[in-house]
Amino acid sequence: MALELEEAFGAAGEFGGGQRRLTAFLVLLQVYVACQSMLIVLVGAAPEYHIDQEEVPVSRAELAKHVHFASNFTSIVTEWYLIEQEAYKVGLASSLFFAGLLIGNITFGPLSDKLGRKPVYISGSLTNLTFAVGIAVYALLGYCVREWRYLALVSNTPGIIFFLLSFMLPESPRWLYSQGKTAEAEHVLQYIALGNGKERLNLKLKPSAGTLRKDESTPGILNLVKHPVLRWRTVILMYIWYVCSFVYYGLTLNAGELRGNLYLNVALYGLVEVPAFPLCMFFIEKSWSGRRRTMTSFLVFAGFACILALFLPTNAGLLFSPTLLALCGKMMVSAAFNIVYIYTSELYPTVLRNAGLGVCSMSCRFGGILAPFVPSMKSLGPFVPFVVFGISGLSAGFLTLLLPETLNKPIAESIEDLQIPKYQVLRNKKVNQSEENT
């Protein structure tokens, strides 16, 4: 007997041993991704130094004769003397990494819908929590490996292993089924069943409708601009995503600029995100807070934490230090970053959800591109980076108040649903249900 896709999943095993092994593989991948994102913090770390003459030499050769570094680790800064007028190159290297993420987002996002999830490596949900732990792991690696070339080698080598192991990942059966590739979807479901310790099953799926017919069309990305409601919603969301990325990566990369132990600072900037995830999950489901108020609160608190760092002396104790406020700001913006994915998906109608998330994700990458340059603004003043992050967080938080609440509200299926008040949508559904019952 032919089965529906959900029935076939039930027979193969919804989340058995096979899926858990694949999930563990993808979760471990996040540790590698975190090391890549944080690579420049230690590889490009600038230790304290002094120049034994009043005028700063212009040429690098002369600078090498007169500069003395005070730390026991090496970096591209100590090897190539990327200080003074050459310091911008460290931020540029990090910025180019995030520019690569932007290109990947533009290229591989649409490609995943055409070629499938496995070829472009989006066949699972990777947790932000593991990413945070990955930052702490990278700090431990940096503490053990002080020579920057070896550190880069150790951090990058797992990428080869993950690439080779990625061939064991099966394609998404849901994607295969949606594309009309029923036989291939059946084969993957058999693979899942065997991985879950089940005997070989005779799984037969019902024929799939496949892709849209030629006379059918899906609303395009231009609809985000054409409709006034979606236009303003998209502009605000793009800015919020940009700020979340800008402040998140800016504070993370700023870990190398703070006083105290460099490796401990980097580890704390990762581990401080761990409580952020349960915090945001708790508040967004409460009727008195919801998505909008929780998002606003976290962004505003992150902004205030950065601003308050201006008024604390750098030699204060741990409980009243700028470092502690920066850590609090990082936790708050990390929680906001987690919420924005859920909130954004609920603000767009189903037919435009992928387009909306794609546009917001691209604006997020621009925040990452600019973030590495902010720590270098300390040359204008020691707390200038915190002012920039603080104003960004506050502005994004207050702009969130212009968006509607989505908790316990029906999600629009089409663009037309956005023109109907939420209570009317609910009333229509109740009327339809009562008519069906009678």
Tab-separated table of C-alpha atoms in Angstrom:
chain	number	residue	atom	x	y	z
A	1	MET	CA	0.000	0.000	0.000
A	2	ALA	CA	1.300	3.442	-0.932
A	3	LEU	CA	2.035	5.713	2.038
A	4	GLU	CA	1.990	9.424	2.641
A	5	LEU	CA	5.418	10.916	3.384
A	6	GLU	CA	4.669	11.418	7.104
A	7	GLU	CA	3.460	7.808	7.400
A	8	ALA	CA	6.678	6.615	5.740
A	9	PHE	CA	8.740	8.645	8.210
A	10	GLY	CA	6.843	7.017	11.050
A	11	ALA	CA	7.656	3.561	9.678
A	12	ALA	CA	11.338	4.381	9.102
A	13	GLY	CA	11.733	6.098	12.465
A	14	GLU	CA	11.109	9.774	13.189
A	15	PHE	CA	14.335	10.373	15.149
A	16	GLY	CA	16.163	7.145	15.741
A	17	GLY	CA	19.826	6.227	16.062
A	18	GLY	CA	20.557	7.016	12.420
A	19	GLN	CA	19.225	10.564	12.644
A	20	ARG	CA	20.993	11.116	15.962
A	21	ARG	CA	24.343	10.158	14.417
A	22	LEU	CA	23.785	12.530	11.496
A	23	THR	CA	22.720	15.292	13.867
A	24	ALA	CA	25.839	14.760	15.990
A	25	PHE	CA	27.960	15.110	12.867
A	26	LEU	CA	26.272	18.388	11.930
A	27	VAL	CA	26.486	19.691	15.503
A	28	LEU	CA	30.234	18.985	15.604
A	29	LEU	CA	30.511	20.887	12.351
A	30	GLN	CA	29.403	23.996	14.261
A	31	VAL	CA	32.531	23.768	16.414
A	32	TYR	CA	34.633	23.930	13.253
A	33	VAL	CA	32.575	26.856	11.903
A	34	ALA	CA	33.037	28.712	15.198
A	35	CYS	CA	36.812	28.246	15.009
A	36	GLN	CA	36.807	29.671	11.489
A	37	SER	CA	34.732	32.689	12.508
A	38	MET	CA	37.001	33.381	15.490
A	39	LEU	CA	40.296	32.549	13.784
A	40	ILE	CA	41.414	36.157	13.369
A	41	VAL	CA	40.899	36.957	17.084
A	42	LEU	CA	43.983	34.911	18.048
A	43	VAL	CA	45.793	34.639	14.710
A	44	GLY	CA	45.520	38.425	14.370
A	45	ALA	CA	45.935	39.305	18.053
A	46	ALA	CA	48.003	42.416	18.752
A	47	PRO	CA	50.009	42.101	21.995
A	48	GLU	CA	51.210	45.141	23.897
A	49	TYR	CA	54.266	46.737	22.310
A	50	HIS	CA	56.480	49.785	22.522
A	51	ILE	CA	58.577	51.609	19.948
A	52	ASP	CA	61.995	52.732	21.178
A	53	GLN	CA	61.976	56.066	19.354
A	54	GLU	CA	59.621	59.040	19.295
A	55	GLU	CA	58.738	59.039	15.591
A	56	VAL	CA	57.006	55.950	14.231
A	57	PRO	CA	59.066	54.536	11.342
A	58	VAL	CA	57.265	54.637	7.998
A	59	SER	CA	58.777	51.545	6.405
A	60	ARG	CA	58.118	48.062	7.758
A	61	ALA	CA	61.843	47.254	7.789
A	62	GLU	CA	62.588	50.237	10.025
A	63	LEU	CA	59.589	49.472	12.214
A	64	ALA	CA	60.890	45.933	12.768
A	65	LYS	CA	64.116	47.337	14.207
A	66	HIS	CA	62.457	49.572	16.777
A	67	VAL	CA	59.289	47.774	17.911
A	68	HIS	CA	59.236	45.305	20.822
A	69	PHE	CA	56.279	43.010	21.527
A	70	ALA	CA	55.558	41.934	25.093
A	71	SER	CA	53.732	38.599	24.753
A	72	ASN	CA	54.788	34.976	24.389
A	73	PHE	CA	52.647	34.135	21.358
A	74	THR	CA	52.989	34.846	17.662
A	75	SER	CA	50.417	36.249	15.260
A	76	ILE	CA	50.284	37.881	11.859
A	77	VAL	CA	50.652	41.171	13.769
A	78	THR	CA	53.954	40.195	15.396
A	79	GLU	CA	55.322	38.578	12.241
A	80	TRP	CA	54.392	41.248	9.717
A	81	TYR	CA	54.272	44.222	12.132
A	82	LEU	CA	50.649	45.064	11.396
A	83	ILE	CA	50.509	47.961	13.846
A	84	GLU	CA	50.015	51.710	13.595
A	85	GLN	CA	49.242	52.561	9.935
A	86	GLU	CA	49.210	48.847	8.981
A	87	ALA	CA	46.701	47.755	11.661
A	88	TYR	CA	43.683	48.042	9.342
A	89	LYS	CA	44.819	44.926	7.456
A	90	VAL	CA	43.842	42.676	10.383
A	91	GLY	CA	40.266	43.968	10.302
A	92	LEU	CA	40.259	43.701	6.522
A	93	ALA	CA	41.197	40.010	6.677
A	94	SER	CA	38.286	39.306	9.008
A	95	SER	CA	35.942	41.413	6.911
A	96	LEU	CA	36.826	39.418	3.798
A	97	PHE	CA	35.834	36.233	5.639
A	98	PHE	CA	32.336	37.615	6.223
A	99	ALA	CA	32.220	38.882	2.646
A	100	GLY	CA	32.765	35.253	1.639
A	101	LEU	CA	29.800	34.284	3.822
A	102	LEU	CA	27.700	36.875	1.988
A	103	ILE	CA	28.688	35.434	-1.389
A	104	GLY	CA	27.904	31.945	-0.120
A	105	ASN	CA	24.541	33.106	1.174
A	106	ILE	CA	23.616	34.595	-2.207
A	107	THR	CA	24.946	31.638	-4.187
A	108	PHE	CA	24.194	28.511	-2.203
A	109	GLY	CA	20.850	29.509	-0.686
A	110	PRO	CA	18.946	29.448	-4.000
A	111	LEU	CA	21.115	26.538	-5.158
A	112	SER	CA	19.856	24.403	-2.274
A	113	ASP	CA	16.327	24.613	-3.660
A	114	LYS	CA	17.488	23.499	-7.106
A	115	LEU	CA	20.181	20.909	-6.380
A	116	GLY	CA	19.046	19.729	-2.966
A	117	ARG	CA	20.215	20.181	0.597
A	118	LYS	CA	23.120	17.727	0.652
A	119	PRO	CA	25.254	19.203	-2.200
A	120	VAL	CA	25.280	22.634	-0.562
A	121	TYR	CA	25.463	21.247	2.988
A	122	ILE	CA	22.139	22.433	4.413
A	123	SER	CA	20.659	18.991	5.356
A	124	GLY	CA	20.256	19.671	9.064
A	125	SER	CA	19.599	22.256	11.756
A	126	LEU	CA	22.823	23.412	13.421
A	127	THR	CA	22.449	24.914	16.860
A	128	ASN	CA	23.739	28.295	17.954
A	129	LEU	CA	24.508	26.705	21.295
A	130	THR	CA	27.202	24.497	19.786
A	131	PHE	CA	28.640	27.502	17.977
A	132	ALA	CA	29.117	29.198	21.344
A	133	VAL	CA	30.883	26.134	22.752
A	134	GLY	CA	33.035	26.113	19.607
A	135	ILE	CA	34.317	29.587	20.494
A	136	ALA	CA	35.456	28.280	23.882
A	137	VAL	CA	37.099	25.278	22.192
A	138	TYR	CA	38.993	27.648	19.910
A	139	ALA	CA	40.206	29.629	22.940
A	140	LEU	CA	41.565	26.393	24.424
A	141	LEU	CA	43.318	25.582	21.133
A	142	GLY	CA	44.886	29.034	21.099
A	143	TYR	CA	46.100	28.613	24.670
A	144	CYS	CA	47.797	25.305	23.779
A	145	VAL	CA	49.160	26.356	20.359
A	146	ARG	CA	50.920	29.726	20.554
A	147	GLU	CA	52.485	29.802	17.069
A	148	TRP	CA	49.907	31.285	14.693
A	149	ARG	CA	50.683	29.082	11.681
A	150	TYR	CA	50.246	25.894	13.690
A	151	LEU	CA	47.071	27.295	15.239
A	152	ALA	CA	45.642	28.018	11.792
A	153	LEU	CA	46.633	24.523	10.652
A	154	VAL	CA	44.995	22.831	13.642
A	155	SER	CA	41.845	24.937	13.258
A	156	ASN	CA	41.497	24.305	9.518
A	157	THR	CA	42.407	20.606	9.310
A	158	PRO	CA	38.993	19.390	10.589
A	159	GLY	CA	37.449	21.011	7.524
A	160	ILE	CA	39.013	18.335	5.323
A	161	ILE	CA	37.675	15.596	7.589
A	162	PHE	CA	34.171	17.080	7.587
A	163	PHE	CA	34.287	17.415	3.814
A	164	LEU	CA	35.165	13.742	3.370
A	165	LEU	CA	32.596	12.601	5.928
A	166	SER	CA	29.904	14.740	4.323
A	167	PHE	CA	29.542	12.141	1.570
A	168	MET	CA	27.782	9.910	4.085
A	169	LEU	CA	24.963	12.447	4.447
A	170	PRO	CA	21.780	11.363	2.646
A	171	GLU	CA	19.678	13.824	0.702
A	172	SER	CA	16.561	15.193	2.384
A	173	PRO	CA	13.671	12.843	1.560
A	174	ARG	CA	11.240	15.731	1.950
A	175	TRP	CA	13.090	17.742	-0.697
A	176	LEU	CA	13.304	14.736	-3.013
A	177	TYR	CA	9.590	14.080	-2.605
A	178	SER	CA	8.712	17.729	-3.245
A	179	GLN	CA	10.718	17.577	-6.475
A	180	GLY	CA	8.827	14.520	-7.691
A	181	LYS	CA	11.785	12.162	-7.103
A	182	THR	CA	9.672	9.556	-5.321
A	183	ALA	CA	11.963	6.568	-5.931
A	184	GLU	CA	14.993	8.404	-4.538
A	185	ALA	CA	12.982	9.530	-1.502
A	186	GLU	CA	12.001	5.883	-0.888
A	187	HIS	CA	15.666	4.860	-1.084
A	188	VAL	CA	16.683	7.461	1.527
A	189	LEU	CA	13.847	6.393	3.829
A	190	GLN	CA	15.102	2.804	3.552
A	191	TYR	CA	18.579	4.057	4.502
A	192	ILE	CA	17.118	5.857	7.542
A	193	ALA	CA	15.184	2.768	8.595
A	194	LEU	CA	18.312	0.580	8.424
A	195	GLY	CA	20.262	3.203	10.375
A	196	ASN	CA	17.591	3.071	13.071
A	197	GLY	CA	18.055	-0.674	13.433
A	198	LYS	CA	14.872	-1.651	11.630
A	199	GLU	CA	14.575	-4.505	9.187
A	200	ARG	CA	14.325	-3.688	5.517
A	201	LEU	CA	10.872	-2.214	4.952
A	202	ASN	CA	8.707	-2.266	1.883
A	203	LEU	CA	8.173	1.495	1.758
A	204	LYS	CA	6.114	2.746	-1.160
A	205	LEU	CA	5.213	6.410	-1.343
A	206	LYS	CA	2.202	7.855	-3.037
A	207	PRO	CA	3.018	9.686	-6.281
A	208	SER	CA	4.240	13.215	-5.648
A	209	ALA	CA	2.783	16.249	-7.336
A	210	GLY	CA	6.367	17.356	-7.907
A	211	THR	CA	7.241	20.896	-8.781
A	212	LEU	CA	4.782	23.613	-9.703
A	213	ARG	CA	3.092	23.392	-13.059
A	214	LYS	CA	4.064	25.907	-15.690
A	215	ASP	CA	0.807	27.798	-15.248
A	216	GLU	CA	1.436	28.168	-11.520
A	217	SER	CA	3.780	30.742	-10.077
A	218	THR	CA	5.210	31.631	-6.700
A	219	PRO	CA	5.352	35.287	-5.587
A	220	GLY	CA	8.848	36.649	-6.203
A	221	ILE	CA	11.181	38.769	-4.142
A	222	LEU	CA	9.824	41.977	-5.710
A	223	ASN	CA	6.645	41.486	-3.688
A	224	LEU	CA	8.680	42.449	-0.619
A	225	VAL	CA	8.918	45.938	-2.126
A	226	LYS	CA	5.586	46.251	-3.924
A	227	HIS	CA	3.312	45.811	-0.905
A	228	PRO	CA	3.505	48.648	1.687
A	229	VAL	CA	3.091	46.335	4.682
A	230	LEU	CA	5.884	44.027	3.531
A	231	ARG	CA	8.066	46.929	2.405
A	232	TRP	CA	8.319	48.569	5.833
A	233	ARG	CA	8.421	45.242	7.578
A	234	THR	CA	11.372	44.179	5.405
A	235	VAL	CA	13.285	47.447	5.893
A	236	ILE	CA	12.967	47.234	9.682
A	237	LEU	CA	13.842	43.538	9.774
A	238	MET	CA	16.870	44.042	7.535
A	239	TYR	CA	18.188	46.667	9.932
A	240	ILE	CA	17.520	44.475	12.973
A	241	TRP	CA	19.341	41.525	11.367
A	242	TYR	CA	22.201	43.838	10.404
A	243	VAL	CA	22.507	45.146	13.988
A	244	CYS	CA	22.306	41.671	15.529
A	245	SER	CA	25.200	40.502	13.356
A	246	PHE	CA	27.114	43.783	13.703
A	247	VAL	CA	26.973	43.856	17.511
A	248	TYR	CA	27.324	40.074	17.941
A	249	TYR	CA	30.485	39.718	15.857
A	250	GLY	CA	31.777	43.133	16.862
A	251	LEU	CA	31.705	42.275	20.560
A	252	THR	CA	33.079	38.794	19.867
A	253	LEU	CA	36.005	40.080	17.832
A	254	ASN	CA	36.548	42.797	20.429
A	255	ALA	CA	37.464	40.088	22.948
A	256	GLY	CA	41.079	40.401	21.830
A	257	GLU	CA	41.071	44.123	22.668
A	258	LEU	CA	40.009	43.795	26.309
A	259	ARG	CA	42.326	43.809	29.289
A	260	GLY	CA	43.142	40.574	31.071
A	261	ASN	CA	43.923	37.103	29.789
A	262	LEU	CA	43.312	36.950	26.046
A	263	TYR	CA	42.345	33.268	25.976
A	264	LEU	CA	40.022	33.551	28.972
A	265	ASN	CA	38.285	36.539	27.385
A	266	VAL	CA	37.678	34.629	24.146
A	267	ALA	CA	36.347	31.594	26.022
A	268	LEU	CA	34.011	33.724	28.142
A	269	TYR	CA	32.661	35.476	25.049
A	270	GLY	CA	31.597	32.068	23.781
A	271	LEU	CA	30.333	30.483	27.008
A	272	VAL	CA	28.266	33.547	27.940
A	273	GLU	CA	25.932	32.622	25.060
A	274	VAL	CA	24.975	29.303	26.666
A	275	PRO	CA	22.356	30.785	29.053
A	276	ALA	CA	21.065	33.073	26.279
A	277	PHE	CA	19.296	30.241	24.460
A	278	PRO	CA	17.053	29.010	27.329
A	279	LEU	CA	16.406	32.627	28.349
A	280	CYS	CA	14.987	33.644	24.974
A	281	MET	CA	13.017	30.397	24.612
A	282	PHE	CA	11.377	31.052	28.001
A	283	PHE	CA	10.344	34.650	27.361
A	284	ILE	CA	9.094	34.406	23.768
A	285	GLU	CA	6.398	31.902	24.767
A	286	LYS	CA	4.953	34.045	27.575
A	287	SER	CA	1.857	36.115	26.778
A	288	TRP	CA	3.157	39.107	28.771
A	289	SER	CA	6.387	39.286	26.761
A	290	GLY	CA	6.010	37.509	23.424
A	291	ARG	CA	8.327	37.938	20.472
A	292	ARG	CA	8.295	41.717	20.071
A	293	ARG	CA	8.784	42.793	23.698
A	294	THR	CA	11.421	40.126	24.316
A	295	MET	CA	13.335	41.120	21.182
A	296	THR	CA	13.134	44.805	22.120
A	297	SER	CA	14.258	44.155	25.693
A	298	PHE	CA	17.293	42.090	24.734
A	299	LEU	CA	18.469	44.600	22.120
A	300	VAL	CA	17.921	47.601	24.410
A	301	PHE	CA	19.693	45.873	27.315
A	302	ALA	CA	22.585	45.014	24.993
A	303	GLY	CA	22.783	48.661	23.923
A	304	PHE	CA	22.655	49.970	27.501
A	305	ALA	CA	25.314	47.485	28.615
A	306	CYS	CA	27.679	48.833	25.967
A	307	ILE	CA	26.872	52.478	26.782
A	308	LEU	CA	27.351	51.950	30.533
A	309	ALA	CA	30.860	50.634	29.850
A	310	LEU	CA	31.776	54.280	29.161
A	311	PHE	CA	31.316	55.233	32.791
A	312	LEU	CA	33.280	52.445	34.454
A	313	PRO	CA	37.030	52.709	35.127
A	314	THR	CA	39.159	50.107	33.375
A	315	ASN	CA	40.901	49.184	36.643
A	316	ALA	CA	37.655	48.428	38.520
A	317	GLY	CA	36.975	44.984	39.946
A	318	LEU	CA	35.349	42.237	37.910
A	319	LEU	CA	31.829	43.061	39.155
A	320	PHE	CA	32.079	46.655	37.921
A	321	SER	CA	34.350	46.284	34.911
A	322	PRO	CA	33.716	47.117	31.244
A	323	THR	CA	34.547	43.484	30.477
A	324	LEU	CA	31.575	42.238	32.518
A	325	LEU	CA	29.238	44.709	30.806
A	326	ALA	CA	30.563	43.653	27.410
A	327	LEU	CA	29.861	40.016	28.323
A	328	CYS	CA	26.316	40.937	29.378
A	329	GLY	CA	25.854	42.781	26.091
A	330	LYS	CA	27.090	39.731	24.199
A	331	MET	CA	24.618	37.465	26.010
A	332	MET	CA	21.725	39.843	25.293
A	333	VAL	CA	22.479	40.260	21.597
A	334	SER	CA	23.024	36.520	21.256
A	335	ALA	CA	19.520	35.938	22.661
A	336	ALA	CA	18.124	38.522	20.245
A	337	PHE	CA	19.924	36.778	17.374
A	338	ASN	CA	18.187	33.524	18.305
A	339	ILE	CA	14.767	35.190	18.434
A	340	VAL	CA	15.067	37.054	15.145
A	341	TYR	CA	15.001	33.817	13.135
A	342	ILE	CA	11.694	32.748	14.687
A	343	TYR	CA	10.165	36.228	14.662
A	344	THR	CA	11.042	36.913	11.039
A	345	SER	CA	9.607	33.630	9.788
A	346	GLU	CA	6.301	34.459	11.507
A	347	LEU	CA	6.120	37.980	10.095
A	348	TYR	CA	6.193	36.866	6.459
A	349	PRO	CA	3.384	34.997	4.699
A	350	THR	CA	4.165	31.418	3.779
A	351	VAL	CA	4.529	32.167	0.055
A	352	LEU	CA	7.234	34.789	0.740
A	353	ARG	CA	8.908	33.378	3.838
A	354	ASN	CA	12.011	32.064	2.063
A	355	ALA	CA	12.439	35.316	0.123
A	356	GLY	CA	12.107	37.409	3.282
A	357	LEU	CA	14.538	35.280	5.274
A	358	GLY	CA	16.993	35.366	2.372
A	359	VAL	CA	16.986	39.168	2.132
A	360	CYS	CA	17.335	39.557	5.904
A	361	SER	CA	20.152	37.010	5.963
A	362	MET	CA	22.040	39.019	3.343
A	363	SER	CA	21.760	42.219	5.389
A	364	CYS	CA	23.032	40.199	8.352
A	365	ARG	CA	26.232	39.446	6.426
A	366	PHE	CA	26.871	43.154	5.854
A	367	GLY	CA	26.890	43.582	9.624
A	368	GLY	CA	29.549	40.891	9.847
A	369	ILE	CA	31.613	42.589	7.143
A	370	LEU	CA	31.695	45.921	8.993
A	371	ALA	CA	32.051	44.524	12.526
A	372	PRO	CA	35.826	43.739	12.353
A	373	PHE	CA	36.670	47.405	11.757
A	374	VAL	CA	34.898	48.725	14.867
A	375	PRO	CA	37.435	47.493	17.470
A	376	SER	CA	40.124	49.418	15.600
A	377	MET	CA	38.149	52.620	16.291
A	378	LYS	CA	39.609	52.599	19.800
A	379	SER	CA	42.365	54.766	18.304
A	380	LEU	CA	39.766	57.583	18.370
A	381	GLY	CA	39.010	56.806	22.013
A	382	PRO	CA	39.131	53.676	24.186
A	383	PHE	CA	35.345	53.383	24.410
A	384	VAL	CA	34.317	54.437	20.902
A	385	PRO	CA	33.575	50.814	19.855
A	386	PHE	CA	31.171	50.441	22.787
A	387	VAL	CA	29.390	53.672	21.814
A	388	VAL	CA	28.895	52.394	18.272
A	389	PHE	CA	27.575	49.032	19.483
A	390	GLY	CA	25.382	50.693	22.108
A	391	ILE	CA	23.680	53.112	19.714
A	392	SER	CA	23.138	50.294	17.214
A	393	GLY	CA	21.520	48.032	19.799
A	394	LEU	CA	19.261	50.762	21.183
A	395	SER	CA	18.071	51.903	17.746
A	396	ALA	CA	17.279	48.356	16.601
A	397	GLY	CA	15.477	47.612	19.862
A	398	PHE	CA	13.164	50.612	19.607
A	399	LEU	CA	12.500	49.953	15.914
A	400	THR	CA	11.296	46.468	16.843
A	401	LEU	CA	8.330	48.119	18.583
A	402	LEU	CA	7.032	49.131	15.134
A	403	LEU	CA	6.512	45.473	14.229
A	404	PRO	CA	3.398	43.488	15.205
A	405	GLU	CA	3.333	40.752	17.807
A	406	THR	CA	3.088	37.216	16.375
A	407	LEU	CA	2.689	35.070	19.500
A	408	ASN	CA	-0.516	32.997	19.321
A	409	LYS	CA	-1.515	34.842	16.135
A	410	PRO	CA	-2.348	33.052	12.872
A	411	ILE	CA	0.494	33.146	10.352
A	412	ALA	CA	-0.500	34.617	6.997
A	413	GLU	CA	-0.512	32.080	4.189
A	414	SER	CA	-0.748	34.563	1.294
A	415	ILE	CA	-0.083	38.243	0.663
A	416	GLU	CA	-3.822	38.919	0.741
A	417	ASP	CA	-4.001	37.688	4.341
A	418	LEU	CA	-1.816	40.602	5.421
A	419	GLN	CA	-4.555	43.042	4.453
A	420	ILE	CA	-7.046	41.323	6.780
A	421	PRO	CA	-6.912	42.083	10.514
A	422	LYS	CA	-5.777	39.135	12.570
A	423	TYR	CA	-9.027	38.879	14.499
A	424	GLN	CA	-10.959	38.709	11.228
A	425	VAL	CA	-8.777	35.835	10.020
A	426	LEU	CA	-9.475	33.947	13.225
A	427	ARG	CA	-13.194	34.701	12.978
A	428	ASN	CA	-13.334	33.471	9.384
A	429	LYS	CA	-11.607	30.237	10.356
A	430	LYS	CA	-14.038	29.661	13.205
A	431	VAL	CA	-17.000	30.345	10.907
A	432	ASN	CA	-15.669	27.891	8.330
A	433	GLN	CA	-15.141	25.231	10.971
A	434	SER	CA	-18.658	25.652	12.362
A	435	GLU	CA	-20.124	25.417	8.849
A	436	GLU	CA	-18.210	22.200	8.226
A	437	ASN	CA	-19.463	20.732	11.518
A	438	THR	CA	-23.090	21.491	10.636
